[in-house]
Amino acid sequence: MQISQLQLEQVNHQIEALIAADSFYGKKLKEAGIKGVSTSEEFEALPFSEKKDLRNAYPLGLMTAPEEKIVRIHSSSGTTGLPVIIPYTAKDVDDWAIMFKRCYEMAGITNMDRIQITPGYGLWTAGIGFQNGAEKLGAMVIPMGPGNTEKQLQMMMDMKSTVLCSTSSYALLLAEEIKKRGIKDKIHLKKGVIGSERWGENMRKRISEELGIELYDIYGLTEIYGPGIGINCKYENGMHYWDDFIYIEIVDPVTLKPVSDGELGEIVITTLVKEGAPLIRYRTHDLSRILPGTCPCGSPYPRLDVIMGRTDDMMKIKGVNVFPSQIEEVLQQFPETSSEYQIRISHLEGKDTMRIYVETDGTVDFADLSERIAEKVKSKIGFTPLVKVVELGVLPRSEKKTKRVIDERYS
Ligand code: ZN
């Protein structure tokens, strides 16, 4: 998606505000002698923003609007070191609610729905984002917050909740609990709006089947408003995002050069109208791609594919960037293989080799399957891997996230 003239003008306003406020990024832009951009090339030369910078601006270094206009802060929980503090003006809060309302509408949710919100309220952006969007829509909110499954189920039955907002893991827990208690006929859920952690097709199927609901993936991050900047429509053809509020580029995570639409890379987001803490070219480290063409739903908003992992998962093999999700995608086209696989990368006689282990049952010709998979992988990533087909149950399984990529080059 090339940046439009209007978006460039909006970026210039963001740059002006940052410099005028002399905020953390304002100083950086000033030092770099940047006053504005007039072409997409100039835009693509702007420095990136990084999470570590945002931490360095702790506590209020990102604040770009005058204090009297700031109505709220949110914070992303830092697992290490300082958290990131994002100040919001009343307009930011309202813009976020407008985007979130659009998400609900994209999912076919109306003011006659009853929305049960289970993500947490507080410093982080989850619960309150779901809430503000639902109120903007005019729906009835049941603001539960996380945990207390007993009460969740009671309210879900008594209030006849029709929409569940949740993480995928909590949705699954609720689905299992409903099944165990045999109360499915008392549940009125029709739709689930699920926070955008990466989750597998199997989990999605289980939640959707056991609860009998349609699922929608919502995307967002605290640094850029919070959840609600994009969601899939009923065609499940990627997530529409609101390009009148944000500009999204996909860049190669190594060269940091923008890639073409359709190509996989890192999501980089620029806010277009934010006041409290505008961000220019913020590196999310989330992997996805922009889907070219128009969606069957007819929406004019562009689409991001589902999040396929983090840039940290990237492997460099024979000079090519490879992501486990690309291999997974190929394997999913072979129903004769199980959902387990393992990738081993080694360096032999001066050359990188990639071996992919897959499982199948005894009814399949192993050599033939191996050849067909190798061919498909080659067309996807550009070189031929060694595909080893093994019996069902041979590959390791664990309760926790199974380690699927083993890089023997550095061990
Ligand atoms: Zn659509």
Coordinates of C-alpha atoms and ligand atoms in Angstrom, one line a residue:
M1 CA 0.0 0.0 0.0
Q2 CA 1.7 3.2 -1.1
I3 CA 1.2 6.1 1.2
S4 CA -1.4 8.5 -0.1
Q5 CA -1.1 12.3 -0.5
L6 CA -3.6 12.8 2.3
Q7 CA -1.7 10.4 4.6
L8 CA 1.5 12.2 3.9
E9 CA -0.1 15.5 5.0
Q10 CA -1.4 13.8 8.1
V11 CA 2.1 12.5 8.8
N12 CA 3.4 16.0 8.5
H13 CA 1.0 17.2 11.1
Q14 CA 2.2 14.5 13.4
I15 CA 5.8 15.5 12.8
E16 CA 5.0 19.2 13.4
A17 CA 3.3 18.3 16.7
L18 CA 6.1 16.1 17.9
I19 CA 8.7 18.8 17.2
A20 CA 6.6 21.6 18.7
A21 CA 6.2 19.6 21.9
D22 CA 9.9 18.8 22.1
S23 CA 8.9 15.3 23.1
F24 CA 11.1 12.2 22.9
Y25 CA 10.6 11.8 19.2
G26 CA 10.3 15.5 18.6
K27 CA 13.9 15.9 19.7
K28 CA 15.0 12.9 17.5
L29 CA 13.3 14.4 14.4
K30 CA 14.8 17.8 15.1
E31 CA 18.3 16.4 15.6
A32 CA 17.9 14.5 12.3
G33 CA 16.9 17.8 10.6
I34 CA 13.5 16.4 9.6
K35 CA 10.7 18.9 9.2
G36 CA 8.3 16.9 7.0
V37 CA 7.9 14.6 4.0
S38 CA 6.4 15.2 0.6
T39 CA 6.9 11.9 -1.2
S40 CA 6.7 8.2 -0.3
E41 CA 10.5 7.9 -0.7
E42 CA 11.0 10.6 1.9
F43 CA 8.5 8.9 4.2
E44 CA 10.3 5.6 3.8
A45 CA 13.6 7.4 4.8
L46 CA 12.1 8.5 8.2
P47 CA 13.7 6.7 11.2
F48 CA 11.8 3.8 12.8
S49 CA 10.4 3.9 16.3
E50 CA 11.4 1.0 18.6
K51 CA 10.0 -0.4 21.8
K52 CA 13.2 0.3 23.6
D53 CA 13.0 4.0 22.7
L54 CA 9.5 4.0 24.2
R55 CA 10.9 2.6 27.4
N56 CA 13.7 5.1 27.4
A57 CA 11.0 7.9 27.3
Y58 CA 9.6 6.6 30.6
P59 CA 7.6 8.0 32.3
L60 CA 6.0 10.8 30.2
G61 CA 8.6 11.5 27.5
L62 CA 6.2 10.5 24.7
M63 CA 3.6 13.1 25.8
T64 CA 3.0 15.3 22.7
A65 CA -0.2 17.2 23.6
P66 CA -0.2 19.8 26.5
E67 CA -1.0 18.3 29.9
E68 CA -4.4 19.9 30.1
K69 CA -5.5 17.9 27.1
I70 CA -4.3 14.5 28.4
V71 CA -7.2 12.6 30.0
R72 CA -5.7 9.1 30.5
I73 CA -2.6 7.0 30.3
H74 CA -2.2 3.3 29.4
S75 CA 0.8 1.2 29.8
S76 CA 2.1 -2.0 28.2
S77 CA 3.3 -4.5 30.7
G78 CA 7.0 -4.8 30.4
T79 CA 8.3 -8.3 31.2
T80 CA 11.7 -6.8 31.6
G81 CA 12.6 -3.3 32.8
L82 CA 10.4 -0.2 32.5
P83 CA 6.9 -0.3 31.1
V84 CA 5.9 2.0 28.2
I85 CA 3.5 4.8 29.1
I86 CA 1.2 6.1 26.4
P87 CA -0.8 9.3 27.1
Y88 CA -4.2 9.8 25.4
T89 CA -6.2 13.0 24.8
A90 CA -10.0 13.0 24.8
K91 CA -9.9 12.8 21.0
D92 CA -7.5 9.8 21.1
V93 CA -9.9 8.0 23.4
D94 CA -12.8 8.9 21.1
D95 CA -11.0 7.9 17.9
W96 CA -10.1 4.6 19.4
A97 CA -13.8 4.0 20.3
I98 CA -14.8 4.9 16.7
M99 CA -12.3 2.3 15.4
F100 CA -13.5 -0.3 17.9
K101 CA -17.1 0.4 16.9
R102 CA -16.2 -0.3 13.3
C103 CA -14.7 -3.6 14.4
Y104 CA -17.9 -4.7 16.0
E105 CA -19.9 -3.6 12.9
M106 CA -17.5 -5.4 10.6
A107 CA -18.3 -8.5 12.7
G108 CA -22.0 -7.9 12.2
I109 CA -22.6 -6.9 15.9
T110 CA -25.3 -4.3 16.6
N111 CA -26.8 -2.2 19.3
M112 CA -29.1 -5.1 20.1
D113 CA -26.2 -7.3 21.1
R114 CA -25.1 -8.0 24.7
I115 CA -21.4 -8.0 24.9
Q116 CA -19.6 -9.8 27.7
I117 CA -16.1 -8.4 28.2
T118 CA -13.6 -10.7 29.8
P119 CA -10.2 -9.1 29.1
G120 CA -8.7 -7.1 32.0
Y121 CA -9.5 -3.5 32.9
G122 CA -6.8 -1.2 34.2
L123 CA -3.5 0.1 33.0
W124 CA -3.6 -2.0 29.9
T125 CA -5.7 -1.3 26.9
A126 CA -7.8 -4.5 26.7
G127 CA -11.0 -4.3 28.7
I128 CA -11.6 -0.6 28.4
G129 CA -11.1 -0.6 24.6
F130 CA -13.7 -3.3 24.2
Q131 CA -16.0 -1.3 26.5
N132 CA -15.7 2.1 24.9
G133 CA -16.3 0.6 21.4
A134 CA -19.4 -1.3 22.6
E135 CA -20.9 1.8 24.2
K136 CA -20.2 3.8 21.1
L137 CA -22.1 1.2 19.2
G138 CA -24.9 1.3 21.7
A139 CA -24.8 -2.3 22.7
M140 CA -25.3 -3.5 26.3
V141 CA -22.0 -4.1 28.0
I142 CA -21.5 -6.8 30.6
P143 CA -18.1 -5.7 32.0
M144 CA -16.8 -8.8 33.7
G145 CA -13.1 -8.5 33.5
P146 CA -11.0 -11.7 33.7
G147 CA -11.4 -14.8 35.8
N148 CA -14.1 -16.0 38.1
T149 CA -15.4 -18.6 35.7
E150 CA -18.4 -19.4 37.9
K151 CA -19.7 -15.9 37.8
Q152 CA -18.9 -15.5 34.1
L153 CA -21.1 -18.5 33.2
Q154 CA -23.9 -17.4 35.5
M155 CA -24.0 -13.9 33.9
M156 CA -23.6 -15.3 30.5
M157 CA -26.8 -17.4 31.1
D158 CA -28.8 -14.8 33.0
M159 CA -28.0 -11.9 30.8
K160 CA -28.2 -14.0 27.7
S161 CA -24.9 -12.6 26.4
T162 CA -24.6 -12.8 22.6
V163 CA -21.0 -11.7 22.2
L164 CA -18.0 -12.9 24.0
C165 CA -14.8 -10.7 24.0
S166 CA -11.9 -12.8 25.2
T167 CA -8.4 -14.1 24.7
S168 CA -8.4 -17.4 22.7
S169 CA -7.2 -19.4 25.8
Y170 CA -10.0 -18.0 28.0
A171 CA -12.6 -18.7 25.3
L172 CA -11.4 -22.3 25.1
L173 CA -11.5 -22.7 28.9
L174 CA -15.1 -21.3 28.9
A175 CA -16.1 -23.6 26.0
E176 CA -14.7 -26.6 27.8
E177 CA -16.5 -25.6 31.1
I178 CA -19.8 -25.2 29.3
K179 CA -19.5 -28.6 27.7
K180 CA -18.5 -30.2 31.0
R181 CA -21.5 -28.7 32.8
G182 CA -23.9 -29.6 30.0
I183 CA -25.3 -26.0 29.9
K184 CA -24.9 -25.3 26.2
D185 CA -28.6 -24.9 25.7
K186 CA -28.6 -22.1 28.2
I187 CA -25.9 -20.1 26.4
H188 CA -27.0 -17.5 23.8
L189 CA -23.6 -16.6 22.3
K190 CA -23.4 -16.0 18.6
K191 CA -20.1 -14.3 18.1
G192 CA -16.6 -14.2 19.7
V193 CA -14.2 -11.3 19.3
I194 CA -10.9 -12.7 20.1
G195 CA -7.7 -10.7 21.0
S196 CA -5.0 -11.1 18.4
E197 CA -2.5 -13.5 20.0
R198 CA -1.4 -16.0 17.5
W199 CA -3.6 -19.1 17.7
G200 CA -3.8 -22.3 15.6
E201 CA -6.6 -23.4 13.3
N202 CA -7.3 -26.3 15.6
M203 CA -8.0 -24.1 18.6
R204 CA -10.2 -21.9 16.5
K205 CA -12.2 -24.8 15.3
R206 CA -12.7 -26.2 18.8
I207 CA -13.9 -22.9 20.3
S208 CA -16.1 -22.2 17.3
E209 CA -17.6 -25.7 17.3
E210 CA -18.1 -26.1 21.0
L211 CA -19.7 -22.7 21.5
G212 CA -21.4 -22.7 18.1
I213 CA -20.2 -19.2 17.4
E214 CA -18.5 -17.2 14.6
L215 CA -15.0 -16.0 15.6
Y216 CA -13.4 -12.6 14.8
D217 CA -9.7 -11.8 15.3
I218 CA -9.1 -8.3 16.5
Y219 CA -5.7 -6.6 16.1
G220 CA -4.0 -3.9 18.0
L221 CA -1.3 -3.0 20.4
T222 CA -1.1 -0.6 23.4
E223 CA 1.5 1.6 21.7
I224 CA -1.0 2.3 18.8
Y225 CA -4.3 2.9 20.7
G226 CA -4.9 -0.7 21.7
P227 CA -7.0 -3.5 20.3
G228 CA -9.4 -2.4 17.6
I229 CA -7.3 -1.1 14.8
G230 CA -8.3 -4.0 12.6
I231 CA -10.5 -7.1 12.5
N232 CA -11.5 -9.8 10.0
C233 CA -14.9 -9.7 8.3
K234 CA -17.1 -12.8 7.8
Y235 CA -15.2 -13.9 4.7
E236 CA -12.1 -14.5 6.9
N237 CA -9.9 -13.1 4.3
G238 CA -7.4 -11.3 6.6
M239 CA -8.1 -8.3 8.9
H240 CA -9.4 -5.0 7.6
Y241 CA -7.6 -2.1 9.2
W242 CA -8.5 1.6 9.4
D243 CA -6.2 3.4 7.1
D244 CA -7.8 6.8 8.0
F245 CA -6.2 6.4 11.5
I246 CA -3.1 4.4 10.8
Y247 CA -0.7 3.8 7.9
I248 CA 0.7 0.3 7.7
E249 CA 3.9 -0.8 5.9
I250 CA 5.4 -4.2 5.7
V251 CA 9.2 -4.2 5.8
D252 CA 11.8 -6.9 5.4
P253 CA 12.9 -7.4 9.1
V254 CA 16.6 -7.6 8.0
T255 CA 17.0 -5.0 5.4
L256 CA 14.2 -2.9 6.8
K257 CA 13.2 -2.0 3.2
P258 CA 9.4 -2.0 2.4
V259 CA 8.3 -5.2 0.6
S260 CA 5.5 -5.5 -2.0
D261 CA 1.9 -6.2 -1.1
G262 CA 1.4 -9.9 -0.7
E263 CA 4.9 -10.4 0.7
L264 CA 5.6 -11.5 4.3
G265 CA 7.4 -9.1 6.6
E266 CA 7.3 -7.0 9.7
I267 CA 4.3 -4.8 10.4
V268 CA 5.3 -1.1 10.8
I269 CA 2.6 1.3 11.9
T270 CA 2.4 5.1 11.7
T271 CA -0.4 7.0 13.5
L272 CA -2.0 9.6 11.3
V273 CA -4.2 11.7 13.7
K274 CA -3.0 10.8 17.2
E275 CA -2.5 13.7 19.7
G276 CA -1.3 12.3 23.0
A277 CA 1.6 10.2 21.7
P278 CA 2.0 10.0 17.9
L279 CA 4.3 7.3 16.6
I280 CA 6.1 7.4 13.3
R281 CA 7.1 4.0 11.7
Y282 CA 6.7 2.0 14.9
R283 CA 8.2 -1.5 14.5
T284 CA 5.7 -4.0 15.9
H285 CA 7.9 -7.2 15.3
D286 CA 4.6 -8.9 14.3
L287 CA 4.8 -10.8 11.0
S288 CA 2.1 -10.5 8.4
R289 CA 1.5 -9.2 4.9
I290 CA -0.8 -6.9 3.2
L291 CA -3.4 -8.8 1.1
P292 CA -3.6 -7.3 -2.4
G293 CA -7.0 -6.9 -4.2
T294 CA -10.4 -6.3 -2.7
C295 CA -12.3 -8.4 -0.2
P296 CA -15.6 -10.1 -1.3
C297 CA -17.3 -8.1 1.5
G298 CA -16.7 -4.9 -0.6
S299 CA -15.2 -2.9 2.2
P300 CA -12.8 -0.2 1.0
Y301 CA -10.5 -0.8 4.0
P302 CA -7.2 -2.6 3.2
R303 CA -6.4 -6.0 4.7
L304 CA -3.6 -7.5 6.7
D305 CA -3.3 -11.3 6.8
V306 CA -3.5 -13.0 10.1
I307 CA -0.5 -12.5 12.4
M308 CA 2.0 -15.2 11.5
G309 CA 4.4 -14.9 14.3
R310 CA 7.1 -12.6 15.5
T311 CA 10.2 -11.5 13.7
D312 CA 12.3 -13.2 16.4
D313 CA 11.1 -16.5 14.9
M314 CA 12.8 -15.8 11.6
M315 CA 15.5 -18.2 10.4
K316 CA 18.1 -17.2 7.8
I317 CA 18.9 -20.3 5.7
K318 CA 21.0 -20.1 2.5
G319 CA 20.7 -16.4 2.7
V320 CA 16.9 -16.6 2.5
N321 CA 14.6 -15.4 5.3
V322 CA 12.3 -18.2 6.3
F323 CA 9.5 -18.2 8.9
P324 CA 8.1 -21.3 10.5
S325 CA 4.6 -20.1 9.6
Q326 CA 5.5 -20.5 5.9
I327 CA 6.4 -24.1 6.3
E328 CA 3.3 -24.6 8.4
E329 CA 1.2 -23.1 5.7
V330 CA 2.5 -25.6 3.2
L331 CA 2.0 -28.6 5.5
Q332 CA -1.6 -27.6 6.0
Q333 CA -2.2 -28.3 2.3
F334 CA -1.4 -32.0 3.0
P335 CA -4.3 -33.5 4.9
E336 CA -2.4 -36.8 5.1
T337 CA 0.1 -35.3 7.6
S338 CA -0.6 -34.7 11.3
S339 CA -0.4 -31.2 12.8
E340 CA 3.0 -32.1 14.3
Y341 CA 6.2 -31.2 12.5
Q342 CA 9.8 -30.3 13.2
I343 CA 12.3 -28.2 11.4
R344 CA 16.1 -28.9 11.8
I345 CA 18.7 -26.6 10.3
S346 CA 22.3 -27.7 10.2
H347 CA 25.5 -26.6 8.5
L348 CA 27.3 -29.4 6.7
E349 CA 30.4 -29.0 4.4
G350 CA 30.0 -25.3 4.1
K351 CA 26.3 -25.5 3.3
D352 CA 23.1 -24.8 5.2
T353 CA 20.5 -27.6 5.0
M354 CA 17.0 -27.7 6.2
R355 CA 15.2 -30.9 7.2
I356 CA 11.5 -31.0 7.8
Y357 CA 10.1 -33.9 9.7
V358 CA 6.4 -34.7 9.2
E359 CA 4.2 -37.5 10.4
T360 CA 1.7 -39.6 8.5
D361 CA 0.0 -43.0 8.9
G362 CA 0.9 -46.2 7.1
T363 CA -1.5 -45.8 4.2
V364 CA 0.7 -43.2 2.5
D365 CA 3.7 -43.7 0.3
F366 CA 6.4 -42.0 2.3
A367 CA 8.8 -41.3 -0.5
D368 CA 6.1 -39.9 -2.7
L369 CA 4.7 -37.6 0.0
S370 CA 8.2 -36.4 0.9
E371 CA 8.8 -35.4 -2.7
R372 CA 5.5 -33.6 -3.1
I373 CA 6.0 -31.6 0.1
A374 CA 9.6 -30.7 -0.8
E375 CA 8.4 -29.4 -4.1
K376 CA 5.7 -27.2 -2.5
V377 CA 8.1 -25.8 0.1
K378 CA 10.6 -25.0 -2.7
S379 CA 8.0 -23.0 -4.6
K380 CA 7.2 -21.1 -1.4
I381 CA 10.7 -20.3 0.0
G382 CA 13.0 -20.8 -3.1
F383 CA 15.1 -23.8 -2.1
T384 CA 14.5 -27.5 -1.7
P385 CA 14.5 -28.9 1.9
L386 CA 15.0 -32.5 2.9
V387 CA 11.6 -33.8 3.9
K388 CA 11.6 -36.8 6.2
V389 CA 8.3 -38.6 6.6
V390 CA 7.9 -40.5 9.8
E391 CA 5.2 -42.7 11.5
L392 CA 2.4 -41.0 13.5
G393 CA 3.4 -40.4 17.1
V394 CA 7.2 -40.3 16.5
L395 CA 7.6 -36.5 16.9
P396 CA 7.8 -35.1 20.4
R397 CA 4.6 -33.6 21.9
S398 CA 4.3 -31.6 25.1
E399 CA 1.6 -29.8 27.0
K400 CA 3.5 -26.5 26.6
K401 CA 4.4 -24.9 23.3
T402 CA 6.4 -27.5 21.4
K403 CA 9.7 -26.4 20.1
R404 CA 9.4 -27.0 16.4
V405 CA 12.5 -25.4 15.1
I406 CA 15.9 -26.7 16.1
D407 CA 18.9 -24.8 14.7
E408 CA 21.9 -27.0 15.0
R409 CA 24.2 -24.5 13.4
Y410 CA 24.9 -22.6 16.5
S411 CA 24.7 -25.4 19.1
Ligands
ZN1 ZN -13.9 -8.1 4.0

